[in-house]
Amino acid sequence: MGINDTHLIKKGLSTTRKWWKEQIIYQIYPRSFKDSTGTGVGDLRGVIEKLDYIQSLGVTSVWLNPIYQSPNDDNGYDISNYCEIMEEFGSMDDFDELLAGLHKRNIKFIMDLVVNHSSDEHEWFKQSRSSRDNPYRDYYHWWPAEKGKPHFRWSFFDNKGEAWKYDEQTDAYYLHYFSQKQPDLNWENPKVRQEVYKIMRFWAEKGVDGFRLDAFQFVSKDTSFPKWSDEYENDFSHIIPTHGMGPYLHDYAREMYDEVLSKYDVFAVSEGVGSSFEDAHALVDEDRNELQMAYHFDCVDMGVDVDNPQTLPQFKDIHSQWDKSFAEKGWLSIFLANHDLPRMVSRFGNDAPAYRDASAKMLNTFLLSMRGTSYCYFGDELGMTNISFETIDEYKDIAAINGYKKAQHNGEDLDKFMRNLKAFSRDNSRTPMQWNSEENAGFSDKTPWIPVNENYQHINAQAQENDPNSVLNHFRKLTELRKQRLTLVYGSYELLEAKHESLYAYKRELDGDTLLVALNFSDQPQTLSLNSLTLSDNTLINNYDSINSSPEALTLAPYQAMIIEAK
Ligand code: GLC
């Protein structure tokens, strides 16, 4: 079935068709995808080796986490040169070959752009910290010590949670919202912004198709650095309005649009879009001429306490509210996992052997049937699970290691801290891709930088390749369907049975095409009343062999997921 802009307009949707809205983005954590050199670390040639696999998934874009030169304090999110490739990952020739290989297969490429901060090993920072009158001094945020200690600011990765770091060399503090080795760039300095646009042009000229703007909501901040009220200062949940979404954010985004985004056929997705729908719309609505796609944190932050997990009605409510707010204007990304989150099947499905496959297929059905651009994290097409480290010395991630130190420093309950880490640590999703049942899961000849999940013997791409019922082949059916049925991309969304504790069901509709998506998020059978909906015999997706339906109701087996044509 084909649609064009006229159809969308006829349906009363102000949404215009754009290639970036229709993407199925496959996110690759390059450190963990495929090691081609026997170092235990994945690399660009490893991704090149796997291009045919990537193409076989039916995805249309690849987003790689940062591949620039970096001392790797935060695995590449601390960049020391924005126009060079990290040595561990390969060379610029490798990058060019990778990009050409993707484009040859009609797959687009999204670059991760980390410009809220650089590495402290970037030449700009080395200069900036060397003297107070260095021309690069104002590239970063400095607070001279003679003004006293600056007012408290949170840091995500600091071992005491503080974002100001005293630097003896010039008797001043610098600001780092992330680790001490990730000083925040000063966007109020127009030279900094021009540097950023220059970097973006460099990559756009090479032919990249999009930018994921890391931590973008923090680039504009109140640089008078006032003292916040105790209520705000002591409550981390206020971090977005107090630390980001500053007065010039929209000026910067508009300038970026004018200088770069409008000049190439590229899009930008903002990681973080403030704390309300209005904030998000102001950044991404088309008539704003700023950024193109929002990535909000409501699902990321939901239920991240092992003793107080999220409920399905909450999950449905968040997705439905966001969808409603963006139904006619603006555009969202849909994701359930990434390199900052645990594995989706462990978090939202059920990773016990009896239900792992069914629930992974069910979650992929969700990801590929919602309105918005789908982001699929590598390994989720196989149903890879959390590694669930037990002790702090097993962790590799700076957020875990320094988070533990901070919890110790603050006298927090360490047992509780460790239980949360086990469930939500970023390392859970950073373990190597499980290619086959050979040593190190076929990821590397050498001991990998982070252990392979022991379940690689039965969860791996090779084993799933020839099984028509595997999670992998189910994923392929879904990408194929999403590409054929634009109803899944652009169609209206209507939530059914909003309060149901275990079922997530919705209707998608575009230009006479009506689809029912029915997902059972529980390990018990559940019944959905069909009310006025009539199902056809055309079941497009089903992760079980059969369907249990009557004209009045559809009964779903544990974690069953279906997409059915309806009237
Ligand atoms: C973003 C990235 C995360 C990184 C942080 C600092 O949230 O997704 O991985 O650690 O920014 O760059």
Coordinates of C-alpha atoms and ligand atoms in Angstrom, one line a residue:
M1 CA 0.0 0.0 0.0
G2 CA 1.3 3.4 -0.8
I3 CA 0.6 6.8 0.6
N4 CA 1.8 10.2 -0.2
D5 CA 1.6 13.6 1.4
T6 CA -1.8 14.2 -0.1
H7 CA -3.3 11.2 1.7
L8 CA -1.9 12.4 4.9
I9 CA -3.4 15.9 4.4
K10 CA -6.7 14.3 3.3
K11 CA -6.8 12.5 6.7
G12 CA -6.5 15.8 8.4
L13 CA -3.0 15.2 9.6
S14 CA -0.7 18.1 9.5
T15 CA 2.2 15.6 9.6
T16 CA 4.3 15.7 6.4
R17 CA 6.0 12.6 5.1
K18 CA 9.7 12.7 5.7
W19 CA 12.3 9.9 5.2
W20 CA 13.6 10.3 8.7
K21 CA 10.2 9.6 10.2
E22 CA 10.1 6.3 8.4
Q23 CA 13.4 5.0 9.6
I24 CA 14.0 1.8 11.6
I25 CA 17.2 2.7 13.4
Y26 CA 19.6 0.0 14.6
Q27 CA 21.8 1.2 17.4
I28 CA 25.2 -0.3 17.6
Y29 CA 27.5 0.0 20.6
P30 CA 30.7 -0.4 18.6
R31 CA 32.8 -1.5 21.5
S32 CA 30.7 -4.6 21.8
F33 CA 29.6 -5.5 18.3
K34 CA 32.4 -7.3 16.6
D35 CA 36.2 -7.3 17.2
S36 CA 38.1 -7.7 13.9
T37 CA 41.6 -7.2 15.3
G38 CA 41.8 -9.5 18.3
T39 CA 42.0 -6.8 21.0
G40 CA 38.8 -7.7 22.9
V41 CA 37.3 -4.4 21.8
G42 CA 34.8 -4.1 18.9
D43 CA 35.8 -1.9 16.0
L44 CA 34.7 -0.4 12.7
R45 CA 36.0 -3.2 10.5
G46 CA 34.0 -5.5 12.8
V47 CA 30.8 -3.6 11.8
I48 CA 31.9 -3.7 8.1
E49 CA 32.2 -7.5 8.4
K50 CA 28.6 -7.6 9.6
L51 CA 27.0 -5.3 7.1
D52 CA 25.1 -8.1 5.4
Y53 CA 23.7 -9.2 8.7
I54 CA 22.6 -5.6 9.4
Q55 CA 21.0 -5.4 6.0
S56 CA 19.2 -8.7 6.6
L57 CA 17.5 -7.3 9.6
G58 CA 15.5 -4.9 7.4
V59 CA 16.6 -1.9 9.4
T60 CA 17.0 1.4 7.4
S61 CA 19.6 3.3 9.5
V62 CA 22.5 2.6 11.8
W63 CA 23.4 4.8 14.7
L64 CA 26.8 4.2 16.2
N65 CA 27.7 5.4 19.7
P66 CA 30.7 7.8 19.5
I67 CA 33.6 6.7 17.5
Y68 CA 35.8 9.8 17.8
Q69 CA 39.2 9.9 19.4
S70 CA 38.7 9.6 23.1
P71 CA 40.5 8.5 26.3
N72 CA 37.4 6.5 27.1
D73 CA 36.6 7.7 30.5
D74 CA 33.0 7.3 29.5
N75 CA 33.5 4.9 26.5
G76 CA 33.7 7.5 23.8
Y77 CA 31.4 10.2 25.3
D78 CA 34.5 12.1 26.3
I79 CA 36.0 13.3 23.0
S80 CA 39.5 14.6 22.5
N81 CA 39.3 15.1 18.8
Y82 CA 36.0 15.4 16.9
C83 CA 37.4 14.8 13.4
E84 CA 39.5 11.7 14.1
I85 CA 38.5 8.1 14.7
M86 CA 39.3 6.4 18.0
E87 CA 42.5 4.3 17.5
E88 CA 40.9 1.2 19.1
F89 CA 38.1 1.5 16.5
G90 CA 40.2 1.9 13.4
S91 CA 40.9 4.7 11.0
M92 CA 39.1 7.3 8.9
D93 CA 39.5 5.0 5.9
D94 CA 37.6 2.4 7.8
F95 CA 34.9 4.9 8.5
D96 CA 34.6 5.9 4.9
E97 CA 34.4 2.3 3.9
L98 CA 31.7 1.7 6.5
L99 CA 29.7 4.6 5.4
A100 CA 29.9 3.6 1.7
G101 CA 29.0 0.0 2.6
L102 CA 25.9 1.2 4.4
H103 CA 24.8 3.6 1.7
K104 CA 25.4 0.9 -0.9
R105 CA 22.8 -1.2 1.0
N106 CA 20.4 1.8 1.2
I107 CA 21.1 2.1 4.9
K108 CA 21.5 5.6 6.4
F109 CA 24.0 6.5 9.1
I110 CA 23.4 8.5 12.3
M111 CA 26.4 10.1 14.0
D112 CA 26.4 10.6 17.8
L113 CA 27.4 14.2 18.5
V114 CA 28.6 14.9 22.0
V115 CA 29.0 18.6 22.4
N116 CA 27.6 19.5 25.8
H117 CA 31.1 18.6 26.9
S118 CA 34.4 17.4 25.5
S119 CA 37.2 15.4 27.1
D120 CA 39.6 17.2 29.4
E121 CA 42.2 15.8 27.0
H122 CA 40.8 17.8 24.1
E123 CA 43.3 20.5 23.0
W124 CA 40.6 23.2 23.8
F125 CA 40.5 22.2 27.4
K126 CA 44.3 21.8 27.7
Q127 CA 44.6 25.4 26.5
S128 CA 41.7 26.6 28.6
R129 CA 43.0 25.2 31.8
S130 CA 46.6 26.5 31.2
S131 CA 46.0 30.1 32.1
R132 CA 43.2 32.5 32.9
D133 CA 44.0 34.7 29.8
N134 CA 44.4 31.8 27.3
P135 CA 42.2 32.5 24.2
Y136 CA 40.4 29.2 24.9
R137 CA 39.6 30.1 28.5
D138 CA 36.0 30.9 27.7
Y139 CA 35.4 27.6 25.8
Y140 CA 34.5 26.1 29.2
H141 CA 32.8 27.3 32.4
W142 CA 35.3 28.5 35.0
W143 CA 34.6 29.9 38.5
P144 CA 37.5 31.8 40.0
A145 CA 38.3 30.6 43.6
E146 CA 38.5 34.1 45.0
K147 CA 34.7 34.4 44.5
G148 CA 34.4 31.6 47.0
K149 CA 33.0 28.1 46.3
P150 CA 30.5 28.1 43.5
H151 CA 26.9 27.1 44.3
F152 CA 26.2 23.4 44.2
R153 CA 25.5 21.7 40.9
W154 CA 24.8 18.0 40.3
S155 CA 27.1 15.8 38.3
F156 CA 25.9 12.5 36.9
F157 CA 29.1 10.6 37.2
D158 CA 31.2 12.4 39.9
N159 CA 32.2 10.2 42.8
K160 CA 30.7 12.8 45.2
G161 CA 28.0 13.9 42.9
E162 CA 29.4 17.4 42.5
A163 CA 29.8 19.2 39.2
W164 CA 32.4 21.8 40.1
K165 CA 36.0 20.6 40.2
Y166 CA 38.7 22.7 41.7
D167 CA 41.8 23.0 39.4
E168 CA 45.0 24.2 41.1
Q169 CA 46.7 25.4 37.9
T170 CA 44.6 28.6 37.7
D171 CA 43.0 28.5 41.1
A172 CA 39.5 28.1 39.7
Y173 CA 36.7 25.5 39.5
Y174 CA 35.4 24.1 36.2
L175 CA 32.0 22.6 35.5
H176 CA 31.4 19.0 34.6
Y177 CA 27.8 17.7 34.6
F178 CA 29.2 14.3 33.7
S179 CA 32.6 12.9 34.8
Q180 CA 35.6 15.0 35.9
K181 CA 37.1 14.2 32.5
Q182 CA 34.0 15.6 30.7
P183 CA 34.2 19.4 31.2
D184 CA 31.1 21.3 29.9
L185 CA 31.6 23.5 26.9
N186 CA 30.5 27.1 27.2
W187 CA 27.9 27.5 24.4
E188 CA 27.5 31.2 25.3
N189 CA 30.8 31.7 23.5
P190 CA 29.9 32.1 19.8
K191 CA 33.3 30.6 18.9
V192 CA 32.4 27.3 20.6
R193 CA 29.2 27.2 18.6
Q194 CA 31.0 27.8 15.4
E195 CA 33.4 25.0 16.3
V196 CA 30.4 22.7 16.7
Y197 CA 28.9 23.6 13.3
K198 CA 32.3 23.1 11.7
I199 CA 32.4 19.6 13.1
M200 CA 28.9 18.9 12.0
R201 CA 29.7 20.2 8.5
F202 CA 32.8 18.0 8.4
W203 CA 30.7 14.9 9.0
A204 CA 27.7 16.1 6.8
E205 CA 30.2 16.6 3.9
K206 CA 31.3 13.0 4.4
G207 CA 27.7 12.0 3.9
V208 CA 26.3 11.2 7.3
D209 CA 22.5 11.4 7.3
G210 CA 21.7 12.5 10.9
F211 CA 23.0 13.5 14.2
R212 CA 22.0 12.3 17.7
L213 CA 22.6 15.3 19.9
D214 CA 23.9 13.9 23.2
A215 CA 22.6 15.6 26.3
F216 CA 21.5 18.6 24.2
Q217 CA 19.0 20.0 26.8
F218 CA 22.0 20.9 28.9
V219 CA 23.9 23.0 26.5
S220 CA 22.2 26.2 27.6
K221 CA 22.3 26.8 31.3
D222 CA 22.0 29.7 33.7
T223 CA 25.6 30.8 33.7
S224 CA 25.2 33.1 36.6
F225 CA 25.1 29.8 38.5
P226 CA 22.6 31.0 41.2
K227 CA 21.9 29.2 44.4
W228 CA 18.8 27.1 44.1
S229 CA 16.3 26.8 47.0
D230 CA 17.0 23.8 49.3
E231 CA 14.0 22.0 47.9
Y232 CA 15.6 22.2 44.4
E233 CA 19.2 21.7 45.5
N234 CA 18.4 18.5 47.4
D235 CA 16.2 16.9 44.9
F236 CA 17.9 15.4 41.8
S237 CA 14.6 15.1 40.0
H238 CA 14.8 18.9 39.4
I239 CA 18.0 18.5 37.4
I240 CA 16.5 19.4 34.0
P241 CA 15.1 22.9 34.8
T242 CA 17.9 23.8 37.2
H243 CA 20.8 22.6 35.1
G244 CA 19.6 22.7 31.5
M245 CA 16.8 24.1 29.3
G246 CA 18.5 27.5 29.6
P247 CA 17.5 30.8 28.2
Y248 CA 19.3 30.4 24.8
L249 CA 18.6 26.8 24.0
H250 CA 16.2 27.7 21.2
D251 CA 18.6 30.3 19.8
Y252 CA 21.3 27.7 19.6
A253 CA 19.0 25.1 18.0
R254 CA 17.8 27.6 15.5
E255 CA 21.4 28.7 14.7
M256 CA 22.4 25.0 14.3
Y257 CA 19.4 24.6 11.9
D258 CA 20.4 27.7 9.9
E259 CA 24.1 26.9 9.8
V260 CA 24.0 23.1 9.2
L261 CA 20.7 21.2 9.4
S262 CA 18.9 23.2 6.7
K263 CA 21.9 22.9 4.4
Y264 CA 22.0 19.1 4.1
D265 CA 19.5 16.4 3.9
V266 CA 20.0 15.4 7.5
F267 CA 18.0 15.4 10.7
A268 CA 18.8 15.9 14.4
V269 CA 17.3 14.0 17.3
S270 CA 17.7 15.6 20.7
E271 CA 18.5 13.4 23.6
G272 CA 16.4 15.0 26.3
V273 CA 13.7 17.6 25.5
G274 CA 13.0 19.3 28.8
S275 CA 10.3 18.4 31.2
S276 CA 7.0 18.9 29.5
F277 CA 5.3 18.4 26.1
E278 CA 5.6 22.1 25.5
D279 CA 9.3 22.0 26.0
A280 CA 9.6 19.2 23.6
H281 CA 7.4 20.8 21.0
A282 CA 9.3 24.0 21.1
L283 CA 12.4 22.1 20.1
V284 CA 11.2 19.9 17.4
D285 CA 8.0 21.2 15.8
E286 CA 8.6 21.8 12.1
D287 CA 7.6 25.4 12.0
R288 CA 10.2 26.1 14.7
N289 CA 13.1 25.3 12.3
E290 CA 15.2 23.9 15.1
L291 CA 15.6 20.1 15.6
Q292 CA 13.5 17.4 14.1
M293 CA 12.9 14.6 16.6
A294 CA 12.4 14.3 20.3
Y295 CA 13.7 11.6 22.6
H296 CA 12.1 12.1 26.0
F297 CA 13.1 10.5 29.3
D298 CA 9.7 9.6 30.8
C299 CA 10.1 5.9 30.0
V300 CA 13.8 5.9 30.8
D301 CA 13.0 7.2 34.3
M302 CA 10.0 5.0 35.0
G303 CA 10.2 2.4 37.7
V304 CA 13.9 2.5 38.2
D305 CA 13.7 1.2 41.7
V306 CA 13.7 -2.5 42.2
D307 CA 11.3 -2.2 45.1
N308 CA 8.9 0.0 43.3
P309 CA 8.7 -1.2 39.6
Q310 CA 6.6 0.4 37.0
T311 CA 3.1 -0.9 36.2
L312 CA 1.8 -1.6 32.7
P313 CA -1.0 1.1 33.1
Q314 CA 1.8 3.6 33.8
F315 CA 3.8 2.4 30.8
K316 CA 0.7 2.7 28.6
D317 CA -0.2 6.1 30.0
I318 CA 3.3 7.6 29.3
H319 CA 3.3 6.3 25.7
S320 CA -0.3 7.3 25.1
Q321 CA 0.1 10.8 26.5
W322 CA 3.2 11.5 24.4
D323 CA 1.6 10.1 21.3
K324 CA -1.5 12.3 21.9
S325 CA 0.6 15.4 22.3
F326 CA 2.6 14.7 19.1
A327 CA -0.3 13.4 17.0
E328 CA -0.5 16.4 14.8
K329 CA 2.8 18.3 15.3
G330 CA 6.3 17.3 16.1
W331 CA 7.8 13.8 15.9
L332 CA 9.0 11.3 18.5
S333 CA 11.4 8.4 18.8
I334 CA 10.2 5.1 20.1
F335 CA 12.7 3.0 22.1
L336 CA 12.8 0.5 25.0
A337 CA 16.5 0.1 25.4
N338 CA 19.9 1.6 24.6
H339 CA 23.4 1.7 25.9
D340 CA 22.3 3.7 29.0
L341 CA 19.5 1.2 29.9
P342 CA 19.2 -2.4 30.8
R343 CA 18.1 -5.0 28.2
M344 CA 14.5 -4.5 27.2
V345 CA 13.5 -8.2 27.7
S346 CA 14.9 -8.1 31.3
R347 CA 13.2 -4.8 32.1
F348 CA 9.8 -4.9 30.4
G349 CA 9.4 -8.6 29.4
N350 CA 10.3 -11.8 31.2
D351 CA 13.9 -13.2 30.7
A352 CA 13.1 -16.6 32.4
P353 CA 13.7 -19.3 29.7
A354 CA 10.0 -20.2 29.4
Y355 CA 9.0 -16.7 28.4
R356 CA 12.1 -15.0 27.1
D357 CA 11.5 -15.6 23.4
A358 CA 7.8 -14.8 23.5
S359 CA 8.3 -11.6 25.5
A360 CA 11.2 -10.4 23.4
K361 CA 9.0 -10.8 20.2
M362 CA 6.2 -9.0 22.0
L363 CA 8.4 -6.0 22.9
N364 CA 9.8 -5.9 19.3
T365 CA 6.2 -5.9 18.1
F366 CA 5.5 -2.8 20.3
L367 CA 8.7 -1.0 19.1
L368 CA 7.8 -1.5 15.5
S369 CA 4.1 -0.8 15.7
M370 CA 4.0 2.6 17.5
R371 CA 3.9 6.0 15.9
G372 CA 7.3 7.6 15.7
T373 CA 10.8 6.5 14.6
S374 CA 11.7 3.1 15.9
Y375 CA 15.1 2.7 17.6
C376 CA 16.2 -0.9 18.0
Y377 CA 19.2 -1.7 20.2
F378 CA 21.7 -4.3 18.9
G379 CA 21.1 -7.7 20.4
D380 CA 17.5 -7.0 21.2
E381 CA 16.6 -8.6 17.8
L382 CA 17.9 -11.8 19.5
G383 CA 16.3 -11.3 22.9
M384 CA 19.7 -10.7 24.7
T385 CA 19.3 -10.3 28.4
N386 CA 20.9 -8.5 31.4
I387 CA 24.2 -9.8 32.6
S388 CA 23.3 -8.8 36.2
F389 CA 26.7 -8.5 37.8
E390 CA 26.7 -9.2 41.6
T391 CA 29.8 -7.3 42.9
I392 CA 31.0 -3.8 42.3
D393 CA 34.4 -4.9 41.0
E394 CA 32.7 -6.6 38.0
Y395 CA 31.3 -3.3 36.7
K396 CA 33.1 -1.3 33.9
D397 CA 30.9 1.7 33.6
I398 CA 32.0 4.9 35.3
A399 CA 28.4 5.7 36.2
A400 CA 28.3 2.4 38.3
I401 CA 31.8 2.7 39.8
N402 CA 31.5 6.4 40.8
G403 CA 27.8 5.9 41.7
Y404 CA 28.9 3.3 44.3
K405 CA 31.6 5.6 45.7
K406 CA 29.0 8.4 45.9
A407 CA 26.6 6.1 47.7
Q408 CA 29.4 5.1 50.1
H409 CA 30.3 8.8 50.7
N410 CA 26.7 9.7 51.4
G411 CA 26.2 6.7 53.7
E412 CA 23.4 5.3 51.5
D413 CA 22.1 1.7 51.8
L414 CA 24.7 -0.1 49.7
D415 CA 22.7 -3.3 49.6
K416 CA 19.8 -1.4 48.0
F417 CA 22.2 0.4 45.7
M418 CA 23.7 -2.9 44.4
R419 CA 20.3 -4.4 43.8
N420 CA 19.3 -1.4 41.7
L421 CA 22.6 -1.6 39.9
K422 CA 22.1 -5.2 39.1
A423 CA 18.8 -4.5 37.5
F424 CA 19.4 -1.1 35.8
S425 CA 23.2 -0.8 35.2
R426 CA 24.3 0.4 31.8
D427 CA 26.7 -2.5 31.7
N428 CA 23.7 -4.9 31.3
S429 CA 23.3 -3.8 27.7
R430 CA 27.0 -3.3 26.9
T431 CA 28.0 -7.0 26.9
P432 CA 29.3 -8.3 23.5
M433 CA 27.0 -9.3 20.7
Q434 CA 26.2 -13.0 20.8
W435 CA 27.0 -14.1 17.2
N436 CA 27.4 -17.9 17.8
S437 CA 28.2 -20.6 20.4
E438 CA 31.9 -20.5 19.8
E439 CA 34.4 -19.0 22.2
N440 CA 33.5 -15.4 23.3
A441 CA 30.2 -15.8 21.4
G442 CA 32.1 -15.2 18.1
F443 CA 32.7 -11.6 19.2
S444 CA 36.5 -11.8 19.6
D445 CA 39.4 -14.2 19.7
K446 CA 40.6 -12.5 22.8
T447 CA 39.0 -12.0 26.3
P448 CA 36.4 -9.3 25.7
W449 CA 36.7 -5.9 27.5
I450 CA 33.4 -6.9 29.3
P451 CA 32.3 -10.5 29.8
V452 CA 30.0 -12.2 27.4
N453 CA 26.7 -13.2 28.9
E454 CA 26.9 -16.9 29.7
N455 CA 23.6 -17.6 27.9
Y456 CA 25.3 -17.1 24.5
Q457 CA 25.4 -20.8 24.1
H458 CA 21.6 -20.8 23.3
I459 CA 20.9 -17.1 22.6
N460 CA 23.0 -16.2 19.5
A461 CA 22.5 -15.1 15.9
Q462 CA 23.7 -18.3 14.3
A463 CA 21.3 -20.5 16.2
Q464 CA 18.4 -18.2 15.4
E465 CA 19.2 -17.7 11.8
N466 CA 17.7 -21.0 10.6
D467 CA 14.9 -21.2 13.0
P468 CA 11.8 -19.6 11.3
N469 CA 10.3 -19.0 14.8
S470 CA 13.3 -17.3 16.3
V471 CA 13.2 -13.9 17.9
L472 CA 15.5 -12.8 15.1
N473 CA 13.2 -13.9 12.3
H474 CA 10.2 -12.4 14.0
F475 CA 12.1 -9.1 14.1
R476 CA 12.7 -9.4 10.4
K477 CA 9.0 -9.9 9.8
L478 CA 8.2 -6.8 11.8
T479 CA 10.7 -4.6 9.9
E480 CA 9.3 -5.8 6.6
L481 CA 5.7 -5.1 7.7
R482 CA 6.6 -1.6 9.0
K483 CA 8.1 -0.7 5.7
Q484 CA 5.0 -2.0 3.8
R485 CA 2.4 -0.5 6.1
L486 CA 2.9 3.2 6.6
T487 CA -0.2 3.0 8.9
L488 CA 2.3 1.8 11.5
V489 CA 4.5 4.9 11.1
Y490 CA 1.9 7.6 10.5
G491 CA -1.5 6.2 11.4
S492 CA -3.6 7.5 14.3
Y493 CA -3.2 5.7 17.6
E494 CA -6.1 4.8 19.8
L495 CA -5.5 3.0 23.1
L496 CA -8.0 0.3 24.1
E497 CA -8.7 -0.9 27.6
A498 CA -6.4 1.8 29.2
K499 CA -6.7 0.5 32.7
H500 CA -6.1 -3.2 31.9
E501 CA -3.2 -4.4 34.1
S502 CA -1.7 -6.9 31.6
L503 CA -2.8 -6.1 28.1
Y504 CA -1.6 -3.3 25.9
A505 CA -3.9 -3.0 22.9
Y506 CA -4.2 -0.2 20.4
K507 CA -5.7 0.6 17.0
R508 CA -3.6 2.2 14.3
E509 CA -5.5 3.7 11.4
L510 CA -4.6 5.5 8.2
D511 CA -6.7 6.1 5.1
G512 CA -9.0 3.2 5.6
D513 CA -6.4 0.8 6.8
T514 CA -7.1 -0.3 10.3
L515 CA -4.8 -2.5 12.4
L516 CA -5.2 -3.9 15.8
V517 CA -2.1 -4.4 17.9
A518 CA -2.6 -6.6 20.9
L519 CA 0.1 -7.4 23.4
N520 CA 0.0 -9.5 26.5
F521 CA 2.6 -8.2 29.0
S522 CA 2.0 -11.1 31.5
D523 CA 2.6 -14.8 32.0
Q524 CA -1.1 -15.5 32.2
P525 CA -3.7 -15.7 29.4
Q526 CA -5.7 -12.5 29.0
T527 CA -8.8 -11.6 27.2
L528 CA -9.4 -8.5 25.2
S529 CA -13.0 -7.4 24.5
L530 CA -13.4 -6.4 20.9
N531 CA -16.4 -4.2 21.3
S532 CA -17.1 -2.6 17.9
L533 CA -14.0 -3.9 16.3
T534 CA -14.3 -6.6 13.7
L535 CA -11.2 -8.6 13.0
S536 CA -10.3 -9.9 9.6
D537 CA -8.7 -13.2 8.9
N538 CA -5.5 -11.4 8.0
T539 CA -3.2 -11.8 10.9
L540 CA 0.0 -9.9 10.0
I541 CA 2.1 -10.7 13.0
N542 CA 1.7 -13.4 15.7
N543 CA 4.4 -14.8 18.0
Y544 CA 2.3 -18.0 18.6
D545 CA 1.1 -20.5 16.0
S546 CA -2.6 -19.9 16.7
I547 CA -5.2 -17.4 17.6
N548 CA -7.9 -17.8 20.1
S549 CA -10.7 -15.4 19.1
S550 CA -14.5 -15.1 18.9
P551 CA -16.5 -12.2 17.3
E552 CA -16.6 -10.6 20.8
A553 CA -13.1 -11.2 22.2
L554 CA -9.5 -12.1 21.6
T555 CA -7.7 -14.3 24.2
L556 CA -4.0 -13.9 24.3
A557 CA -1.6 -16.5 25.6
P558 CA 1.3 -15.4 27.9
Y559 CA 3.3 -12.7 26.2
Q560 CA 1.4 -13.2 22.9
A561 CA 1.6 -10.3 20.5
M562 CA -0.4 -9.9 17.3
I563 CA -1.1 -7.3 14.6
I564 CA -4.4 -8.0 12.8
E565 CA -6.2 -6.2 10.1
A566 CA -9.5 -5.0 11.5
K567 CA -12.6 -2.9 10.6
Ligands
GLC1 C1 24.3 10.6 27.2 C2 24.8 9.3 26.7 C3 25.5 8.6 27.8 C4 26.7 9.5 28.2 C5 26.3 10.9 28.6 C6 27.4 11.8 28.7 O1 23.3 10.5 28.2 O2 23.7 8.6 26.2 O3 25.9 7.3 27.5 O4 27.4 8.9 29.3 O5 25.4 11.4 27.7 O6 27.9 12.1 27.4

